[in-house]
Short mmCIF file of C-alpha atoms in Angstrom, two decimals:
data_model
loop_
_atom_site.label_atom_id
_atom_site.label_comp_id
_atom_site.label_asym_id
_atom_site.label_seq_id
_atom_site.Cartn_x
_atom_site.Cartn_y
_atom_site.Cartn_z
CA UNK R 23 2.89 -39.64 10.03
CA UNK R 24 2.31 -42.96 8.49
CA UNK R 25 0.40 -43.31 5.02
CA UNK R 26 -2.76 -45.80 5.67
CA UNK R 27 -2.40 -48.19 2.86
CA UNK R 28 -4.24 -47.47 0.03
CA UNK R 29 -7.73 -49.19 -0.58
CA UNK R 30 -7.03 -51.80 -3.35
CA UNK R 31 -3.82 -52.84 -1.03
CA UNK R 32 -4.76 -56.76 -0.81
CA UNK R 33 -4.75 -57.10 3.13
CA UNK R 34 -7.43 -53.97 3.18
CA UNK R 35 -9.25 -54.92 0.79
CA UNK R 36 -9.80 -58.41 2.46
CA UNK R 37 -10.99 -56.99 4.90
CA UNK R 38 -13.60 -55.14 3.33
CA UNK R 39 -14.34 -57.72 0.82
CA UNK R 40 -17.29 -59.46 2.88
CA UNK R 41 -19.29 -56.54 2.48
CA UNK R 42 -18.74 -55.84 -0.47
CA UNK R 43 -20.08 -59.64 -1.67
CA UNK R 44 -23.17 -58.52 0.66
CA UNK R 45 -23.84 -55.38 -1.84
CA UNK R 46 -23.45 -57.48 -4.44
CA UNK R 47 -26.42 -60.22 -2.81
CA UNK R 48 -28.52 -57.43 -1.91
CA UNK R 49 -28.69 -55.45 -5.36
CA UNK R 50 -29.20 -58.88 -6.81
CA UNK R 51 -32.18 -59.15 -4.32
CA UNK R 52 -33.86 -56.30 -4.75
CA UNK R 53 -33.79 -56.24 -8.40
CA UNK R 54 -35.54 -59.51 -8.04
CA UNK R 55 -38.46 -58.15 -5.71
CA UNK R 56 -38.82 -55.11 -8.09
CA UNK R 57 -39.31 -57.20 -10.61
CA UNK R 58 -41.55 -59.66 -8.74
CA UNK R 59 -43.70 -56.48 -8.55
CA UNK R 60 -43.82 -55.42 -11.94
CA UNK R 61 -41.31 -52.83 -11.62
CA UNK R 62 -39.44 -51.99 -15.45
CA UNK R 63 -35.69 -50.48 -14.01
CA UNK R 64 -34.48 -47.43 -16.08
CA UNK R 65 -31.30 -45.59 -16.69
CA UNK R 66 -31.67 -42.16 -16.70
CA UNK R 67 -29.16 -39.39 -17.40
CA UNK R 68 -26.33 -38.27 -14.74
CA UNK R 69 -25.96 -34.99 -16.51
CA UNK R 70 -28.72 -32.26 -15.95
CA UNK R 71 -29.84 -28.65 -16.45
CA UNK R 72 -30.61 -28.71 -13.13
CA UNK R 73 -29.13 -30.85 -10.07
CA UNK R 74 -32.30 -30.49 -8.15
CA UNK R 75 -33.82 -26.80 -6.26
CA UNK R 76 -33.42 -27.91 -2.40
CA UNK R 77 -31.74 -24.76 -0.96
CA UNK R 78 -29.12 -26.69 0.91
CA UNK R 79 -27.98 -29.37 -1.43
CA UNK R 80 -24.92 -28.76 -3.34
CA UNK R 81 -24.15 -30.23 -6.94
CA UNK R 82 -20.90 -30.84 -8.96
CA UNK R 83 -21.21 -28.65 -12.24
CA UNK R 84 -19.25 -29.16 -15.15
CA UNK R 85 -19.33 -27.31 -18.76
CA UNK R 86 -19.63 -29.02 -22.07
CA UNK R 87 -18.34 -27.77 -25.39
CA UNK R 88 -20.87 -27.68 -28.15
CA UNK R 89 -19.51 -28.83 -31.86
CA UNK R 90 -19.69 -24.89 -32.34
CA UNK R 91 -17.41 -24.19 -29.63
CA UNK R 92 -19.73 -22.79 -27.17
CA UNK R 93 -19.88 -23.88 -23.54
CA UNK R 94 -23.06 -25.16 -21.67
CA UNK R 95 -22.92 -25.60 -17.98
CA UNK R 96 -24.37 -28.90 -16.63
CA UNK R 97 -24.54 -30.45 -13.43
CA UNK R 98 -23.79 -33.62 -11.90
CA UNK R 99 -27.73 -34.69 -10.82
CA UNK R 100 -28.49 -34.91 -6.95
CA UNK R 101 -31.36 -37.83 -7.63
CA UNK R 102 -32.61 -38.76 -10.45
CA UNK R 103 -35.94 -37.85 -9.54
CA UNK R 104 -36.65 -34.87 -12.23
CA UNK R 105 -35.69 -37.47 -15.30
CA UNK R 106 -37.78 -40.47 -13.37
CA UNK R 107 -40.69 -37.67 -13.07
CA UNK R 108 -40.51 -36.90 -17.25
CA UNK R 109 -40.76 -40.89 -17.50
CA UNK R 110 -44.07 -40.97 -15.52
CA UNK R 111 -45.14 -37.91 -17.79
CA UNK R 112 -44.21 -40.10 -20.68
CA UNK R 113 -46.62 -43.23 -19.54
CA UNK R 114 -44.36 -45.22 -17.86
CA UNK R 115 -46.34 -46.59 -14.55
CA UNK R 116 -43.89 -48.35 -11.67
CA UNK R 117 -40.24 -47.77 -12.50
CA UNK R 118 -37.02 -47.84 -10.43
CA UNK R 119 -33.27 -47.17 -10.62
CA UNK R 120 -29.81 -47.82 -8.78
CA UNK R 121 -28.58 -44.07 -9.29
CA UNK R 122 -25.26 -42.85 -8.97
CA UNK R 123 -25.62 -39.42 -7.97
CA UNK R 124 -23.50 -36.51 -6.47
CA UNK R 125 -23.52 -34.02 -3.70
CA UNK R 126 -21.08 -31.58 -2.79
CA UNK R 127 -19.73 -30.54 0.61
CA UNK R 128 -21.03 -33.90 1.97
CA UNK R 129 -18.19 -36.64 3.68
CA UNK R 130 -18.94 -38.86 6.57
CA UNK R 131 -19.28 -42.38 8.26
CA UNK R 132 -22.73 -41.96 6.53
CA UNK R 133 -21.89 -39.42 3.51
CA UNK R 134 -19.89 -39.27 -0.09
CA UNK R 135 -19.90 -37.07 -2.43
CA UNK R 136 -20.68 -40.14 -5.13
CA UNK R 137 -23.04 -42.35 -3.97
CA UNK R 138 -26.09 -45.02 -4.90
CA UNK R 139 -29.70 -43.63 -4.59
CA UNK R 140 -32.16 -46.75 -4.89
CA UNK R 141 -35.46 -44.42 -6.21
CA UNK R 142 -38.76 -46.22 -7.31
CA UNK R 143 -42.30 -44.68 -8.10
CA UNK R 144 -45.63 -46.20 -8.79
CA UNK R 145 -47.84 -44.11 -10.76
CA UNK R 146 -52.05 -44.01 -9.78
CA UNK R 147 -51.03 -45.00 -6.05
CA UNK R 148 -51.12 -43.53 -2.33
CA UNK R 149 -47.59 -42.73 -1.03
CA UNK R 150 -48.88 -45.24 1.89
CA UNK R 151 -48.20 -47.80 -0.72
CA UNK R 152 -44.69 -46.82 -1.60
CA UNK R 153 -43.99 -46.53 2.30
CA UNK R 154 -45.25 -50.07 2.59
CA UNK R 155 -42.82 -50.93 -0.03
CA UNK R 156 -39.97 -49.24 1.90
CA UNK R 157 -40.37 -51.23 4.66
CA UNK R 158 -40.24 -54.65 2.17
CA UNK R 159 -36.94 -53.29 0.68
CA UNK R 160 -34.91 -52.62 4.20
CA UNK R 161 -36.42 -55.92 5.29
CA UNK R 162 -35.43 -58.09 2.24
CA UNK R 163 -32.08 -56.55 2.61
CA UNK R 164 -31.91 -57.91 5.95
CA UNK R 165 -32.76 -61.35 5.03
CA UNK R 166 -30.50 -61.15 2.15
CA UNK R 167 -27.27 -61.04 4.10
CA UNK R 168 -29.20 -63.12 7.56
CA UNK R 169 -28.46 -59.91 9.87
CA UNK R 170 -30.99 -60.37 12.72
CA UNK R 171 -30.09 -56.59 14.35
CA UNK R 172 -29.14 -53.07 12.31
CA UNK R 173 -26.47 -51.44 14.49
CA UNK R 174 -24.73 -47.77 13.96
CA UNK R 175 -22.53 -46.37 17.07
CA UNK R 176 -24.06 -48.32 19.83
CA UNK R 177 -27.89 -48.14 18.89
CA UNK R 178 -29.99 -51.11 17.31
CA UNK R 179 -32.74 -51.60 15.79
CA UNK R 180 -34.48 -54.83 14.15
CA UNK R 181 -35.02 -54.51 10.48
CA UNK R 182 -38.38 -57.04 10.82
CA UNK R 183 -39.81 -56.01 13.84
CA UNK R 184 -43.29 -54.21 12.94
CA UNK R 185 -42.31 -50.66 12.47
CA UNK R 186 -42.98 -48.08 14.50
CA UNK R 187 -45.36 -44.75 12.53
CA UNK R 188 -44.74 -41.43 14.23
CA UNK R 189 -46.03 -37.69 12.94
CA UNK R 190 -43.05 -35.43 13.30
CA UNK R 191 -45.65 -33.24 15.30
CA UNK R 192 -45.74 -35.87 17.54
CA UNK R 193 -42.35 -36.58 18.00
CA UNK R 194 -41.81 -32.71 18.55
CA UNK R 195 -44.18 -33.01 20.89
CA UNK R 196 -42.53 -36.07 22.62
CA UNK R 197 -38.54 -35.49 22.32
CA UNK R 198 -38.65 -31.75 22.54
CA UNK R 199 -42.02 -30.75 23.74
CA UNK R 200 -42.76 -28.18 21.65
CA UNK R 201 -46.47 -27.89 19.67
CA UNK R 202 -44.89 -27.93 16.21
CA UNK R 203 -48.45 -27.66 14.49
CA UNK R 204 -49.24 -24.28 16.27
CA UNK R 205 -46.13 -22.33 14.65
CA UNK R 206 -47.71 -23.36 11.21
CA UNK R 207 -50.26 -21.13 8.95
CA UNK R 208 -51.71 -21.22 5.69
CA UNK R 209 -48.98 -23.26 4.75
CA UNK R 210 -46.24 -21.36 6.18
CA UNK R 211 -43.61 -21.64 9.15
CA UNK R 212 -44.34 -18.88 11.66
CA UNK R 213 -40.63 -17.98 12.76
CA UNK R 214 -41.39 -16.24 15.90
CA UNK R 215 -43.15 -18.76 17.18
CA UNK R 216 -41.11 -21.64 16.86
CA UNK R 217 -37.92 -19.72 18.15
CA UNK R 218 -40.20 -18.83 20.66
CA UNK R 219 -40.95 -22.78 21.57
CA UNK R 220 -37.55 -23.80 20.64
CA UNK R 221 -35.94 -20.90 23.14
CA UNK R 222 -33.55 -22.79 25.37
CA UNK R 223 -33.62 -26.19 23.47
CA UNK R 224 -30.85 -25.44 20.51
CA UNK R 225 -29.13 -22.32 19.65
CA UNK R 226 -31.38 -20.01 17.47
CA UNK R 227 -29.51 -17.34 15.69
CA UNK R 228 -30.98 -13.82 14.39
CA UNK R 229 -30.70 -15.30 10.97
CA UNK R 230 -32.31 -18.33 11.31
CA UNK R 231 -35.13 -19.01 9.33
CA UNK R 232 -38.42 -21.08 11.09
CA UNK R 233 -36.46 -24.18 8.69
CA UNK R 234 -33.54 -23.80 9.79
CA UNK R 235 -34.64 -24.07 13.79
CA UNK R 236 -37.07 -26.79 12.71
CA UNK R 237 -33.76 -28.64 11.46
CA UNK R 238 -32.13 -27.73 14.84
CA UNK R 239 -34.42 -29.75 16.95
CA UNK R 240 -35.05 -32.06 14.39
CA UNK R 241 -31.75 -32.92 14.45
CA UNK R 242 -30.54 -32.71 18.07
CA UNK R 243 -33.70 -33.81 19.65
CA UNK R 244 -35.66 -35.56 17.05
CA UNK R 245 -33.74 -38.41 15.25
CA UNK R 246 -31.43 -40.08 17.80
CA UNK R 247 -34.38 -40.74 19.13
CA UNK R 248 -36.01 -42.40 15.77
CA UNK R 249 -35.31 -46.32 14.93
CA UNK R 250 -34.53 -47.67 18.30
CA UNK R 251 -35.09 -51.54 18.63
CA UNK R 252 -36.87 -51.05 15.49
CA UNK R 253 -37.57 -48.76 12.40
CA UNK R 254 -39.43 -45.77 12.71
CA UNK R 255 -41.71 -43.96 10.06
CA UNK R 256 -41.71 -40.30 10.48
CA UNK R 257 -44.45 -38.79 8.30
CA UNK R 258 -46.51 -36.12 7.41
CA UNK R 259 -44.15 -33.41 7.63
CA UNK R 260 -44.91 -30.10 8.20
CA UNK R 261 -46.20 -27.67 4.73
CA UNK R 262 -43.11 -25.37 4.97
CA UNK R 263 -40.73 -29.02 4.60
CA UNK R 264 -43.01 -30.70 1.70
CA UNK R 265 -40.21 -30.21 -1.03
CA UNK R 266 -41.79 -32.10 -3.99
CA UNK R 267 -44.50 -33.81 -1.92
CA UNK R 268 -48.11 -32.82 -2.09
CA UNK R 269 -50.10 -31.23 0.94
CA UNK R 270 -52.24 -33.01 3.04
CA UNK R 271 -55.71 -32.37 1.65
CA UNK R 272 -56.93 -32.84 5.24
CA UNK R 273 -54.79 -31.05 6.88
CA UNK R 274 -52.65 -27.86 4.90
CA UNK R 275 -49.80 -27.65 7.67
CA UNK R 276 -48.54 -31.44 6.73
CA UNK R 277 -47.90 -32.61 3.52
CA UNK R 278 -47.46 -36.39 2.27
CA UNK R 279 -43.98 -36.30 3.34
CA UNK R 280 -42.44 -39.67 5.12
CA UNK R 281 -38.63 -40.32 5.88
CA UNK R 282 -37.45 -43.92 7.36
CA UNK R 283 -35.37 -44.50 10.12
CA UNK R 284 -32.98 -47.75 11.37
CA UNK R 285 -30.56 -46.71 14.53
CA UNK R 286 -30.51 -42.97 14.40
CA UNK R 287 -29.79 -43.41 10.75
CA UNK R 288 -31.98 -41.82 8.04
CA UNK R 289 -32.55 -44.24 5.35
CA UNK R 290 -35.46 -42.91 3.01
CA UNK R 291 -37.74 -40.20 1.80
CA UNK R 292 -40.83 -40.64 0.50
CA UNK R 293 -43.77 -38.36 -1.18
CA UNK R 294 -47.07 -38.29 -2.39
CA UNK R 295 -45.74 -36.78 -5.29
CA UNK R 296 -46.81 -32.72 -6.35
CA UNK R 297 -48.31 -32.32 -10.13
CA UNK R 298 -49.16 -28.89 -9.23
CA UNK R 299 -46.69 -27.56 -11.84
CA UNK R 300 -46.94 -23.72 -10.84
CA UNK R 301 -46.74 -24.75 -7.09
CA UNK R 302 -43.78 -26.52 -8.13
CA UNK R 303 -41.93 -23.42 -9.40
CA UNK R 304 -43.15 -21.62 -6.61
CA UNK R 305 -41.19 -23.81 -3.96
CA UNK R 306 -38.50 -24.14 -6.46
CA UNK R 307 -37.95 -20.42 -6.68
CA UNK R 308 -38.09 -19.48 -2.93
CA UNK R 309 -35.40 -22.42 -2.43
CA UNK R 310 -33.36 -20.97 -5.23
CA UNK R 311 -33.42 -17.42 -3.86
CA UNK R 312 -32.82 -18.90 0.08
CA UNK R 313 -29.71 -20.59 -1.73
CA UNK R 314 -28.76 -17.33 -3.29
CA UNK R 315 -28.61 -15.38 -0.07
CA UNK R 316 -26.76 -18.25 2.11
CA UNK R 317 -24.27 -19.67 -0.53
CA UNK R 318 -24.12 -17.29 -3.38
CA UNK R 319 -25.33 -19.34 -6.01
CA UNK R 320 -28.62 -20.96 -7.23
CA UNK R 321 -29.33 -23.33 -10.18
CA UNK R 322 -31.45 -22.97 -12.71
CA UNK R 323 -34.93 -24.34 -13.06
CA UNK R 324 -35.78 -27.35 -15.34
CA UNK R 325 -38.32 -25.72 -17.42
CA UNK R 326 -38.57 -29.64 -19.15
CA UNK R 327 -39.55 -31.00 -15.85
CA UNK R 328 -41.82 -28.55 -14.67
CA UNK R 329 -43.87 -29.07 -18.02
CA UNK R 330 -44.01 -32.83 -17.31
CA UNK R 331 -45.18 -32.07 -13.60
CA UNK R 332 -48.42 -31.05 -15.13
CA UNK R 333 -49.02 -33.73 -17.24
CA UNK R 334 -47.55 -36.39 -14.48
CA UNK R 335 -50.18 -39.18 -12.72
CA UNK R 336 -50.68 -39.44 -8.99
CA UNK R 337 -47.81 -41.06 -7.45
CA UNK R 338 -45.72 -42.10 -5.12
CA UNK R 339 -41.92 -42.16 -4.88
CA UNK R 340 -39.36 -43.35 -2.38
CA UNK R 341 -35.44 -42.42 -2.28
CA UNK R 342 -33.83 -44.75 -0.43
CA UNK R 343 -29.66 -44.34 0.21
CA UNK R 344 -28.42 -47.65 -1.00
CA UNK R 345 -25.08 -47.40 0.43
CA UNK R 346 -26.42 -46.68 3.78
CA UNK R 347 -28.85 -50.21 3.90
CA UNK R 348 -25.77 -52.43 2.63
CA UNK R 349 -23.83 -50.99 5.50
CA UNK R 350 -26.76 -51.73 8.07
CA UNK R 351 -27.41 -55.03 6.75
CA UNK R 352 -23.62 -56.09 6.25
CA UNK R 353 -22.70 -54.94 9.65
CA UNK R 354 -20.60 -52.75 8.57
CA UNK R 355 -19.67 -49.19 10.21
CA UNK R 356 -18.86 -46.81 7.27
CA UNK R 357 -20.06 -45.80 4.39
CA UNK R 358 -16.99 -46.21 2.53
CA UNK R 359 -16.67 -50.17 3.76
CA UNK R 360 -19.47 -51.09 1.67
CA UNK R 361 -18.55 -48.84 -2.22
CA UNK R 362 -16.06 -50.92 -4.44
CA UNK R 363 -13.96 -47.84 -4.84
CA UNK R 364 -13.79 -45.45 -2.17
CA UNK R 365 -13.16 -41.68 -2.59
CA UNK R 366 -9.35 -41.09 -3.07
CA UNK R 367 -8.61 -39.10 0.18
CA UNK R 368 -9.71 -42.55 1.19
CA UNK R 369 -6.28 -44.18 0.83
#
């Protein structure tokens, strides 16, 4: 079998060279809007306690050697968001960073294990205001490199084009007609009855929990569907999915939970940001002990973070995959076209 040249060979590299300049015009870009809006850009730490408590992310860990010999496990961070969080805690009011961060058991057209999470937060605001700015980012990326049409394996979508603002009960109710509200409770995902209104749509195992069969249709039925001729904004997701978002005050099955779509492709999540701290360690436990029973390990929780939750403002906060935009808006169709050094299986 023949060896594909390596990536730095000069005739590959070439080739992936306009793309590369189009990262390079679009960080420069953005930086500019951020700071256009006021926006001070931080550095925060790549090495953590704690990755991150999402049951089915998966972290790098490393140990370090203390001057007394002893060794400390730390992790390769999943998103910067827990350090960002401390900063609000600390005073700091609109802030954003170009984060390299890690996740394991991920490789794709659209996923590496290292890649560049674009995450911003504005302190005192709605998280209709960061969504708003989420739509200014993809489209000043767009203008940035002069693409008029974001395409991934034959769908399209245009990145100016007013977007389109769906409810994921809505689009459960369009894609996959099922009454996603209705298998929701005081907050909680009633598993019998979404297998029950899933039956004969994906393949539901004895094990699965009501997230995991949410995921299923989500994924199968849901987002080819989303960012077709033109972004779509899925929000207020249902209580069980909130993560680190806040519930809906109005409404206790959704919480103020958004995600951003361009051809299929998932491009951000957003929140109205929790500063419930003992909720917090709530969700974070019952993630950790999900992660425990499916993959045999769980990481520990920040106990640093989860005493700047309570003391954190209102706010609003947007991770947006980096990597993922460049590629839309340089036309290219991996991942890996648009990262100055690809992975080494790679060559």
């Amino acid at each position: 079998m023949n060896r594909i040249s390596p990536w730095w060979d000069q005739a590959r590299h070439a080739d992936r060279r306009p793309f590369l300049q189009a990262r390079g015009a679009v960080t420069k870009a953005l930086r500019a809007w951020f700071d256009a809006q006021g926006f001070v850009e931080v550095e925060t730490g790549i090495l953590q306690v704690s990755p991150g408590n999402e049951t089915h992310l998966h972290a790098p860990r490393t140990a370090l050697t203390s001057p007394g010999g002893e060794q400390v496990t730390r992790y390769l961070r999943t998103s910067p968001e827990f350090a960002c969080k401390k900063l609000l805690a600390a005073g700091e009011r609109k802030i954003v960073e170009f984060a390299k961060v890690f996740r394991d058991r991920e490789r794709g057209d659209l996923h590496l294990a290292e890649f560049t999470m674009l995450e911003w937060y504005r302190a005192g605001c709605a998280y209709d205001i960061v969504m708003a700015d989420c739509i200014a980012v993809i489209a000043r990326a767009a203008k940035t490199t002069g693409i008029g049409t974001f395409s991934f394996r034959g769908r399209h979508a245009d990145p100016l084009a007013e977007p389109e603002r769906l409810t994921v009960a809505a689009a459960f109710d369009r894609f996959a007609g099922i009454d996603l509200l209705k298998t929701i409770a005081g907050g909680e995902g009633d598993r019998a009855a979404l297998a029950a209104a899933a039956q004969g749509k994906v393949r539901i195992a004895a094990d699965d929990t009501w997230s995991d069969i949410f995921s299923k249709v989500l994924v199968e039925h849901v987002e080819p569907h989303l960012g077709q001729g033109r972004l779509t904004i899925l929000f207020e997701y249902p209580a069980p999915e909130a993560a680190l978002a806040r519930v809906n005050p109005a409404d206790s099955r959704v919480a103020e939970r958004f995600e951003v779509y361009a051809c299929g492709v998932e491009l951000a999540n957003g929140f109205g940001e929790l500063t419930d701290a003992a909720e917090q360690r709530i969700r974070f436990t019952r993630a950790m002990d999900e992660k425990q029973s499916r993959y045999g390990e769980r990481y520990p929780l920040d106990e640093d973070f989860l005493a700047a939750v309570a003391q954190m403002p209102e706010a609003g906060g947007v991770a947006l995959g980096f990597d993922r935009l460049v590629m839309l808006a340089s036309g290219a169709s991996r991942i890996d076209q648009v990262v100055w050094t690809p992975p080494a299986e790679d060559a």
